[in-house]
Coordinates of N, CA, C and O in Angstrom, one line a residue:
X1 N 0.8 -1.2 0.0 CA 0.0 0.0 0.0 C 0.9 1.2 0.0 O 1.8 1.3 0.8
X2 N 0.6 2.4 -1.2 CA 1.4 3.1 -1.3 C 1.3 4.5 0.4 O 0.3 4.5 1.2
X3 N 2.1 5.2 0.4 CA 2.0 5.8 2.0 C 0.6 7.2 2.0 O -0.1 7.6 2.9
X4 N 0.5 7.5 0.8 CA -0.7 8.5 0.5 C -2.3 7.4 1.3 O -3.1 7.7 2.2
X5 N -2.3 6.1 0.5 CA -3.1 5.4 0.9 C -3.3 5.0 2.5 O -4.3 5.0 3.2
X6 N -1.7 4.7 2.7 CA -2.1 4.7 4.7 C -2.9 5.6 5.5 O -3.7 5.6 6.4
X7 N -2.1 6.6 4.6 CA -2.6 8.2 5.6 C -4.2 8.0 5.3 O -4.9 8.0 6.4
X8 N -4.9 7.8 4.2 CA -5.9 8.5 4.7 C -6.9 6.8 5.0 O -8.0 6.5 5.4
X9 N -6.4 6.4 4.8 CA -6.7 4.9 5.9 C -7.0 5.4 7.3 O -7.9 5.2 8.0
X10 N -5.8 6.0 7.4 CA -5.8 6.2 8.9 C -6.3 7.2 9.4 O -6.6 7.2 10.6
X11 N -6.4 8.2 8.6 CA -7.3 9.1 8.9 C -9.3 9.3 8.8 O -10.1 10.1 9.3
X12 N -9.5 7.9 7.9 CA -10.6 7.7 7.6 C -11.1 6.7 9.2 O -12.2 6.4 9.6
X13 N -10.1 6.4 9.6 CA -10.1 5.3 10.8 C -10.3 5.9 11.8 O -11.1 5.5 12.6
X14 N -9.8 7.1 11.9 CA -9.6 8.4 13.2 C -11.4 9.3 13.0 O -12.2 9.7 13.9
X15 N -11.5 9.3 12.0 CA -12.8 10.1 12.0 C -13.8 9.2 11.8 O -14.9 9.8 11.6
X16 N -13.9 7.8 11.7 CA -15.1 7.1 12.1 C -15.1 6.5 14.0 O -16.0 5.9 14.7
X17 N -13.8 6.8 14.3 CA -13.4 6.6 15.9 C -14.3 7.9 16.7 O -15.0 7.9 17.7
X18 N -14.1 8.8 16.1 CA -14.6 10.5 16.7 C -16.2 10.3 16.4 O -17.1 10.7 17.1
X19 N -16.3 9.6 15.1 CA -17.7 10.2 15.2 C -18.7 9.1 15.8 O -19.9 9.3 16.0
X20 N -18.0 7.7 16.0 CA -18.5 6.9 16.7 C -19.1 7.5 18.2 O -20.2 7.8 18.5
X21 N -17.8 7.5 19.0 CA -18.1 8.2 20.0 C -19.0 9.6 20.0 O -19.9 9.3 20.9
X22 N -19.2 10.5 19.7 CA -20.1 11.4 19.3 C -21.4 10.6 19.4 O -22.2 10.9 20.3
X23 N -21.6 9.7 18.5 CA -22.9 9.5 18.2 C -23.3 8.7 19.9 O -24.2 8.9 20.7
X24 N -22.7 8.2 20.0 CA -22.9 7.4 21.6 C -23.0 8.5 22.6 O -23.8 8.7 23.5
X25 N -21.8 9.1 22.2 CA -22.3 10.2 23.4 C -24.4 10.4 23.5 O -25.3 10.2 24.3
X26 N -24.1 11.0 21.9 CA -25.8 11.4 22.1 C -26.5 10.5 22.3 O -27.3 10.8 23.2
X27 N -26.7 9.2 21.6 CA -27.7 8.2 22.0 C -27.9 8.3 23.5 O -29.0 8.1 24.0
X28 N -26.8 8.7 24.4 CA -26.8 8.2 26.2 C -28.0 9.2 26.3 O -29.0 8.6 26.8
X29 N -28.3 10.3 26.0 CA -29.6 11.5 26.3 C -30.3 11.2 25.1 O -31.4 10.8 25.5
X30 N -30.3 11.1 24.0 CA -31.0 10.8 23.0 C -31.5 9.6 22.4 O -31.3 9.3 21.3
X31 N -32.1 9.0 23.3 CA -32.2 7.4 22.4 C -32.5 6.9 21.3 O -32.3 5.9 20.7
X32 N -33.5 8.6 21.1 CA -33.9 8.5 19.3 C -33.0 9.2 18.2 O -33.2 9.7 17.1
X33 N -32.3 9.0 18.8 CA -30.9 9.5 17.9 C -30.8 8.2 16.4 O -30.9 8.2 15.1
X34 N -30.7 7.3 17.3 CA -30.1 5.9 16.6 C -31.7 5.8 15.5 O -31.6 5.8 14.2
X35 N -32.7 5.7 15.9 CA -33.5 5.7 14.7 C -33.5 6.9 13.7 O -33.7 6.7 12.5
X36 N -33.3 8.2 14.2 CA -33.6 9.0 13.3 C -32.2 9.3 12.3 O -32.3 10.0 11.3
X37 N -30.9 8.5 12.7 CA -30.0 8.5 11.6 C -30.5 7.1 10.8 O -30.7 7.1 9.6
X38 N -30.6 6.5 11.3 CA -31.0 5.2 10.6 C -32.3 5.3 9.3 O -32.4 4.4 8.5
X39 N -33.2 6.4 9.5 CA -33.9 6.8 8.9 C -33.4 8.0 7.6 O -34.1 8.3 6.6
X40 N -32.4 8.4 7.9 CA -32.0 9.2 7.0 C -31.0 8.4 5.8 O -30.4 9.0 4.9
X41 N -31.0 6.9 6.1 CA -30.0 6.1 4.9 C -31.4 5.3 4.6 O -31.9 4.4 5.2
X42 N -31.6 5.7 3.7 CA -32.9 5.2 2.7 C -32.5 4.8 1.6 O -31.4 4.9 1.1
X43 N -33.5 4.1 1.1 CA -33.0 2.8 -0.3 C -33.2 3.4 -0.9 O -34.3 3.8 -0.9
X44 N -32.0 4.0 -2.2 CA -32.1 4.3 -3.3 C -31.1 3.9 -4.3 O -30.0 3.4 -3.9
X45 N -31.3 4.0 -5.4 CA -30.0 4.0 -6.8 C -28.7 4.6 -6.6 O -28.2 5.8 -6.5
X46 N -28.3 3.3 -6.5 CA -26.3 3.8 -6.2 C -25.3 3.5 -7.1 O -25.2 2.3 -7.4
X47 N -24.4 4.4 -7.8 CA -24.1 3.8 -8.8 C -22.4 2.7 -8.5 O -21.3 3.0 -8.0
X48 N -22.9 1.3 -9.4 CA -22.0 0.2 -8.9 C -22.8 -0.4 -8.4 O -22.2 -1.5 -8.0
X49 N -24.1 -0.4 -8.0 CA -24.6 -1.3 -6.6 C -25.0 -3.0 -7.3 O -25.2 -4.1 -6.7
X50 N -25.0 -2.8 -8.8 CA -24.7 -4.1 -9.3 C -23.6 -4.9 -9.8 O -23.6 -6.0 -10.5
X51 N -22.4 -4.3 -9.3 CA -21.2 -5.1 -9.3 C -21.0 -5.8 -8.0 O -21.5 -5.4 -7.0
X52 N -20.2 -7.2 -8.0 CA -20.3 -7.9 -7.0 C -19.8 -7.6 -5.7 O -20.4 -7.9 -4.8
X53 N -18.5 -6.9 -5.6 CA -18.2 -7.0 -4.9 C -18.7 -5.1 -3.7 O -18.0 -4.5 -2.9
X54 N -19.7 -4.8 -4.2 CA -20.3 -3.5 -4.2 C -20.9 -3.4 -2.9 O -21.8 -4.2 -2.6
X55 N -20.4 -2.4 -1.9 CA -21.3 -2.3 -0.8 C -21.3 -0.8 0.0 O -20.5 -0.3 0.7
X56 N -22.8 -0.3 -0.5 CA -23.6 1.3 -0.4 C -23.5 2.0 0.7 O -23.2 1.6 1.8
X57 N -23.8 3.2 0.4 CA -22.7 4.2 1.5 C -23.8 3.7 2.6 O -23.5 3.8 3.8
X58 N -25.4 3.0 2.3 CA -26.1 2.8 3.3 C -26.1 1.7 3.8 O -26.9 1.5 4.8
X59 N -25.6 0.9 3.6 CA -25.0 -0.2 3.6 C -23.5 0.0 4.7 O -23.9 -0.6 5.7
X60 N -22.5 0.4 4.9 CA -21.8 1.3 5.6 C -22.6 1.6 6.5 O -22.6 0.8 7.5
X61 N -23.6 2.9 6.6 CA -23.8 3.2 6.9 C -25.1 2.7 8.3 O -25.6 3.3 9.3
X62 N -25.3 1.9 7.9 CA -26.3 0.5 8.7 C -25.5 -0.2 9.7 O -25.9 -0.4 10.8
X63 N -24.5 -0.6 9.3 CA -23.5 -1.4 9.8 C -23.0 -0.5 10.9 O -23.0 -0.9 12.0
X64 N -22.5 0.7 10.6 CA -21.9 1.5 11.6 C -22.7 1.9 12.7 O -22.3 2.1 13.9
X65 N -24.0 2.1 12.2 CA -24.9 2.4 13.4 C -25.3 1.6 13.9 O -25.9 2.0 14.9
X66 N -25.4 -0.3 13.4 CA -25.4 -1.3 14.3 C -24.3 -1.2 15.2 O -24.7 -1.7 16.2
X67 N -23.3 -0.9 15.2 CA -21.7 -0.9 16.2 C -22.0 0.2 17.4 O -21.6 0.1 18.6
X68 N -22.7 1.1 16.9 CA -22.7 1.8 17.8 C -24.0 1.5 18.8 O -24.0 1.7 20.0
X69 N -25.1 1.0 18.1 CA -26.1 0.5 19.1 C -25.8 -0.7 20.0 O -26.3 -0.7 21.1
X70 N -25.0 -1.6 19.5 CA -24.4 -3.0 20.4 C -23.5 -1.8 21.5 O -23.6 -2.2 22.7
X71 N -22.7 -0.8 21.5 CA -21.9 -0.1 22.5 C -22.9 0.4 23.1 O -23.1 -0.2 24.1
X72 N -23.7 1.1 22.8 CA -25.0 1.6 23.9 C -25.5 0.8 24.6 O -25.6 0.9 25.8
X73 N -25.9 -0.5 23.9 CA -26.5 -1.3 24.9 C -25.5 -2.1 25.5 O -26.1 -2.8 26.4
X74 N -24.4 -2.4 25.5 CA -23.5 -3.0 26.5 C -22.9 -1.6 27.7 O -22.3 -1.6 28.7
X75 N -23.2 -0.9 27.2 CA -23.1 0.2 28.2 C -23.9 0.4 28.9 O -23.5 1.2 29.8
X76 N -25.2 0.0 29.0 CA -26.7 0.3 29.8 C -26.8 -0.6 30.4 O -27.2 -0.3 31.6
X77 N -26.5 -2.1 30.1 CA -25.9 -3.3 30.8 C -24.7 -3.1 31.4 O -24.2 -4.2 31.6
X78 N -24.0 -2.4 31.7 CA -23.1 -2.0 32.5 C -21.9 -3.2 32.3 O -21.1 -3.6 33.1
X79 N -22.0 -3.5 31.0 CA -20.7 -4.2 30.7 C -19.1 -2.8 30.1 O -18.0 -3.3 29.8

């Protein structure tokens, strides 16, 4: 991997770490936080979404806000 590509690997890594937490933070006072982003990734035409190995910024975007709801709730469970 050329070093342009690390950097923003790592930077793409650092700002889904910030905004993870962020979002947790709010879920702790906002519980409807987690539905009303989840509502803003709606099914639409993406282009690529019929190549195989293809997966949608909502798609991403589902996934990450599953990670963050499994931390909320092992947080409320006091794990």
């Amino acid at each position: 991997m050329e070093a342009e590509e690390t950097d923003l690997e790592r930077r793409v890594l650092a700002h889904a770490r910030i905004l993870r937490t962020l979002i947790r933070f709010l879920a702790e006072d906002q519980p409807d936080i987690l539905g009303r982003l989840k509502s803003a990734f709606g099914s639409g035409h993406n282009i690529g979404e019929y190549e195989q190995d293809f997966s949608s910024t909502e798609q991403y975007g589902a996934i990450f806000l599953r990670s963050i709801e499994r931390e909320v709730q092992q947080k409320a469970c006091g794990q």
